[in-house]
XYZ file of C-alpha atoms in Angstrom:
319
model
C 35.728 -10.549 -37.793
C 39.453 -9.108 -38.452
C 41.252 -12.019 -36.572
C 39.975 -11.389 -33.108
C 37.842 -13.999 -31.173
C 34.481 -13.980 -32.201
C 32.047 -13.190 -28.874
C 28.449 -13.762 -28.203
C 28.019 -9.740 -28.613
C 29.004 -10.001 -32.073
C 26.641 -13.119 -33.118
C 24.017 -11.063 -30.793
C 24.870 -7.490 -32.591
C 24.255 -9.467 -35.770
C 21.111 -11.393 -35.253
C 19.814 -8.527 -34.131
C 19.118 -9.922 -30.133
C 20.136 -9.443 -26.630
C 22.837 -11.081 -25.131
C 20.572 -12.856 -22.931
C 18.290 -13.715 -25.616
C 21.435 -15.109 -27.447
C 23.032 -17.800 -24.802
C 18.802 -18.713 -24.457
C 19.148 -19.833 -28.434
C 23.035 -21.271 -27.961
C 22.335 -23.315 -25.181
C 18.837 -24.718 -25.933
C 17.020 -22.758 -22.867
C 13.514 -21.214 -22.744
C 12.469 -18.038 -23.643
C 13.102 -18.023 -27.677
C 11.267 -18.620 -30.294
C 12.333 -21.874 -32.635
C 13.162 -18.704 -35.435
C 15.131 -17.398 -33.453
C 17.050 -20.119 -32.131
C 17.559 -20.808 -36.087
C 18.606 -17.178 -36.762
C 21.368 -17.056 -33.963
C 22.916 -20.580 -34.518
C 23.219 -19.669 -38.208
C 24.134 -16.402 -37.139
C 26.958 -18.261 -35.147
C 27.717 -20.684 -37.430
C 28.604 -17.877 -39.952
C 30.478 -16.047 -37.897
C 32.644 -19.147 -37.034
C 31.683 -18.544 -32.261
C 32.868 -21.025 -29.978
C 31.270 -20.658 -26.671
C 33.813 -20.093 -24.177
C 34.068 -19.243 -19.949
C 34.159 -15.931 -21.029
C 31.344 -15.421 -23.717
C 29.317 -17.223 -21.416
C 30.162 -15.408 -18.242
C 29.079 -11.864 -20.209
C 25.692 -13.272 -21.257
C 24.681 -14.581 -17.947
C 26.316 -11.793 -15.990
C 28.285 -13.102 -14.070
C 31.664 -12.069 -12.635
C 32.531 -10.178 -15.560
C 33.656 -5.644 -15.823
C 30.945 -4.629 -18.023
C 27.696 -3.767 -17.274
C 24.225 -6.652 -17.297
C 22.510 -6.238 -19.727
C 19.014 -4.858 -18.940
C 15.654 -4.034 -19.684
C 14.550 -0.430 -18.615
C 10.357 0.385 -17.488
C 10.565 3.469 -16.901
C 7.153 5.117 -15.572
C 5.978 8.612 -15.826
C 4.058 9.697 -12.399
C 4.021 12.846 -10.947
C 2.609 10.766 -7.635
C 5.875 9.992 -5.429
C 3.803 6.768 -3.716
C 3.008 5.121 -6.948
C 4.468 2.462 -6.635
C 2.947 1.237 -3.343
C -0.693 3.033 -4.098
C -0.792 1.760 -7.188
C -1.296 -2.585 -8.250
C -0.925 -1.465 -11.322
C 2.917 -1.013 -11.526
C 3.113 -4.483 -9.229
C 1.602 -6.941 -12.413
C 3.584 -5.095 -14.552
C 6.672 -6.035 -12.778
C 5.059 -9.624 -12.376
C 4.416 -10.086 -16.177
C 8.177 -8.509 -16.731
C 9.532 -11.387 -14.504
C 8.119 -13.744 -16.408
C 9.575 -12.783 -19.837
C 13.456 -11.837 -18.743
C 14.269 -15.200 -16.337
C 17.563 -14.887 -14.749
C 19.178 -13.767 -17.732
C 18.164 -10.016 -18.076
C 17.804 -7.545 -15.286
C 14.761 -5.157 -15.380
C 15.566 -1.823 -13.840
C 12.453 -0.163 -12.816
C 12.357 4.236 -12.889
C 9.467 6.684 -11.970
C 9.572 10.038 -12.986
C 7.562 13.129 -12.477
C 8.131 14.150 -15.963
C 10.536 12.475 -18.626
C 14.309 13.575 -18.044
C 15.762 15.813 -21.216
C 19.009 13.179 -21.542
C 19.359 9.570 -22.237
C 23.435 9.277 -20.581
C 23.323 5.103 -20.432
C 20.381 3.716 -22.406
C 19.447 0.223 -21.710
C 19.289 -2.425 -24.028
C 15.566 -1.876 -24.424
C 12.392 -0.132 -22.615
C 8.749 -0.797 -21.805
C 7.580 2.733 -20.967
C 4.758 3.595 -19.576
C 2.405 6.779 -19.395
C 4.522 8.273 -21.658
C 3.208 10.902 -24.418
C 3.175 9.530 -27.900
C 6.144 12.854 -29.075
C 8.038 11.463 -26.285
C 7.619 7.532 -27.002
C 8.199 8.275 -30.929
C 12.095 10.201 -29.076
C 12.930 7.513 -27.095
C 11.824 4.729 -29.957
C 14.382 6.075 -32.319
C 17.150 5.684 -29.677
C 16.959 1.472 -28.989
C 14.519 -1.172 -28.684
C 11.353 0.742 -27.191
C 7.590 -0.715 -26.335
C 4.594 0.408 -24.987
C 2.285 0.145 -22.578
C -1.274 1.835 -23.960
C -0.968 2.966 -27.574
C 1.378 6.032 -27.401
C 2.428 7.623 -30.766
C 2.354 6.168 -34.556
C 5.548 3.722 -35.023
C 5.991 3.030 -31.413
C 5.427 -0.672 -31.346
C 2.848 -1.467 -28.011
C 0.882 -4.249 -26.028
C -2.665 -3.339 -24.626
C -5.731 -4.249 -23.092
C -9.043 -3.918 -24.910
C -10.106 -0.967 -22.926
C -13.245 0.421 -25.058
C -14.660 -3.033 -24.253
C -13.754 -2.929 -21.094
C -15.988 0.683 -20.835
C -18.590 -0.704 -23.326
C -19.228 -3.726 -20.667
C -19.496 -1.454 -17.401
C -21.960 0.783 -19.226
C -23.475 -2.312 -20.346
C -23.753 -3.582 -16.959
C -25.250 -0.363 -15.468
C -27.640 0.309 -17.653
C -29.221 -3.581 -17.225
C -29.483 -3.296 -13.424
C -31.567 -0.081 -13.930
C -29.846 2.785 -12.828
C -30.784 6.327 -13.412
C -28.252 8.910 -12.522
C -25.281 7.481 -13.399
C -21.867 8.913 -12.728
C -17.787 8.266 -13.968
C -15.557 9.644 -12.691
C -12.362 9.198 -16.156
C -8.293 8.994 -16.084
C -6.274 11.695 -16.760
C -5.542 12.411 -20.997
C -4.184 9.269 -21.550
C -4.850 6.820 -24.414
C -5.781 4.711 -22.556
C -8.141 6.488 -20.558
C -9.385 7.606 -22.886
C -10.485 4.206 -24.906
C -12.110 3.590 -21.411
C -13.958 6.946 -21.584
C -15.227 5.768 -25.169
C -16.135 2.652 -25.276
C -18.157 4.116 -21.685
C -20.018 7.069 -23.525
C -20.386 5.488 -26.730
C -23.112 3.036 -25.106
C -25.150 6.378 -22.728
C -25.016 7.935 -25.757
C -26.477 5.186 -27.827
C -29.398 4.785 -24.587
C -29.375 8.710 -24.757
C -28.811 8.278 -21.136
C -27.268 11.493 -19.779
C -23.725 10.481 -17.242
C -22.361 12.792 -15.028
C -18.887 13.670 -15.684
C -16.162 14.333 -13.250
C -12.191 14.393 -14.233
C -10.016 12.491 -12.572
C -6.397 11.323 -13.004
C -6.186 7.447 -11.230
C -5.346 8.416 -8.055
C -7.704 7.851 -5.184
C -7.489 11.469 -3.151
C -8.141 12.796 -7.024
C -11.588 10.113 -7.521
C -12.740 11.396 -3.258
C -13.225 15.285 -4.629
C -14.628 13.990 -7.666
C -17.881 11.928 -6.466
C -17.798 15.037 -4.001
C -18.502 16.898 -6.963
C -20.743 15.003 -8.302
C -22.502 14.377 -5.382
C -23.330 18.109 -5.370
C -24.005 17.813 -9.195
C -26.447 14.983 -8.945
C -27.911 14.204 -5.169
C -29.937 11.512 -7.172
C -26.838 10.289 -8.061
C -27.356 6.171 -8.117
C -24.079 4.836 -9.805
C -20.317 5.710 -10.702
C -18.079 4.257 -13.324
C -14.031 4.336 -11.661
C -11.765 4.393 -14.448
C -9.641 2.135 -12.313
C -9.641 0.145 -8.905
C -7.654 2.994 -7.166
C -9.876 5.410 -8.402
C -12.970 3.653 -7.061
C -11.702 3.289 -3.447
C -11.650 6.931 -3.725
C -15.406 6.899 -4.992
C -16.179 4.198 -2.556
C -15.108 6.001 0.195
C -16.499 9.865 -0.814
C -19.706 7.361 -0.847
C -19.946 6.493 2.220
C -18.873 8.968 4.280
C -22.263 10.183 2.383
C -24.223 8.291 3.287
C -24.686 6.257 0.665
C -25.072 2.230 0.402
C -23.163 1.060 -1.756
C -24.946 -1.503 -4.196
C -28.741 -0.242 -2.542
C -28.251 3.278 -3.104
C -25.342 3.253 -5.705
C -23.671 1.212 -7.639
C -19.967 1.332 -8.479
C -17.275 -0.657 -10.979
C -13.973 -0.279 -11.532
C -12.226 -0.814 -14.127
C -8.017 -2.877 -14.093
C -9.332 -6.136 -11.983
C -6.978 -5.828 -8.891
C -6.117 -7.662 -5.608
C -8.278 -4.194 -4.341
C -11.153 -4.840 -6.227
C -11.310 -8.431 -4.786
C -10.523 -7.012 -1.290
C -13.471 -4.672 -1.133
C -15.778 -6.782 -2.853
C -15.910 -4.414 -6.010
C -16.806 -4.580 -9.178
C -14.166 -4.035 -11.739
C -13.644 -4.731 -15.286
C -10.192 -7.199 -15.301
C -7.522 -6.856 -17.508
C -4.416 -8.736 -18.442
C -1.714 -6.535 -17.543
C 0.441 -9.519 -16.035
C 0.286 -11.032 -19.836
C 0.326 -7.724 -21.291
C 3.572 -6.598 -19.516
C 5.200 -10.336 -20.495
C 4.507 -10.302 -23.549
C 5.652 -6.805 -24.252
C 9.345 -7.539 -23.335
C 9.041 -10.918 -24.292
C 8.913 -8.490 -28.126
C 11.352 -6.216 -27.213
C 13.690 -9.395 -26.788
C 12.263 -10.626 -29.962
C 11.447 -7.798 -32.646
C 10.339 -10.745 -35.309
C 7.496 -11.807 -33.286
C 4.106 -10.382 -33.835
C 3.047 -7.897 -32.065
C 0.153 -9.253 -29.758
C -3.113 -8.025 -30.420
C -5.527 -6.290 -27.665
C -5.720 -8.716 -24.567
C -9.580 -9.254 -24.227
C -11.095 -7.721 -20.641
C -13.730 -9.049 -19.231
C -16.191 -7.586 -16.286
C -16.271 -9.576 -13.075
C -19.730 -8.305 -10.758
C -19.458 -8.211 -7.027
C -21.424 -7.146 -4.466
C -21.158 -3.096 -5.101
C -22.993 -3.558 -8.001
């Protein structure tokens, strides 16, 4: 180390972990695996690291001229009201906060489109709704993980969307619905997987589906449902690819004088608080666990990538 005092930053860099993870490993705190703890302590011993007050301040961000290390949650969503209108993002934050504890800062950035430059890269990034090629470009700049399948080579955490769509389709067929419609999502991997799982069941059953394209917003789902009703006046079931979309579906059906469940069954996807409040049948996905697992993998890339998280249909009075 050329004679200068070894810092916690040196240890973290040599061990390939964040300073927060290095601090936890050295202090015996919760939040790192035993393998990381052993690796960090071995590196510290090899480098001759001795903890002192300044190093502890750098690790926790207290009274230092340096910026506190941070994880950036980068959300691509053109809706300026997305953070308040879509419970999914609040659930992501809840899970991410479980993983970082108090040692790292979380920075949330919502953009309508990905910025061209990256002047101040964070320690790690959690990508949401980032297209595959762009995700690969961000991955080359530093530690990156995506919620949902991204480009080849980009680590990701995702629920079993295909199975969720499959469960929704099986349920609607089992309840005897004959004229089934669907409001799918935008062309993203998670929406495509839900669509594929739903349509595979319908195709196997030789059951036609009236399809309207959505974008995970209530307003578009409302218009899409009106389109479905115009095309298929006998419509008796709708699968909405997210709970926010389901709210628009319910609104349009009620305005058209259709009784929910009696006339038209509705199934959503997310299992958010919206579904509970609306008594909506919905495919639950563990978003908080998904985000927590993603951030933990950012902090310790040596951890094995988590498998697909299970999805489960919760049947309520809407179907």
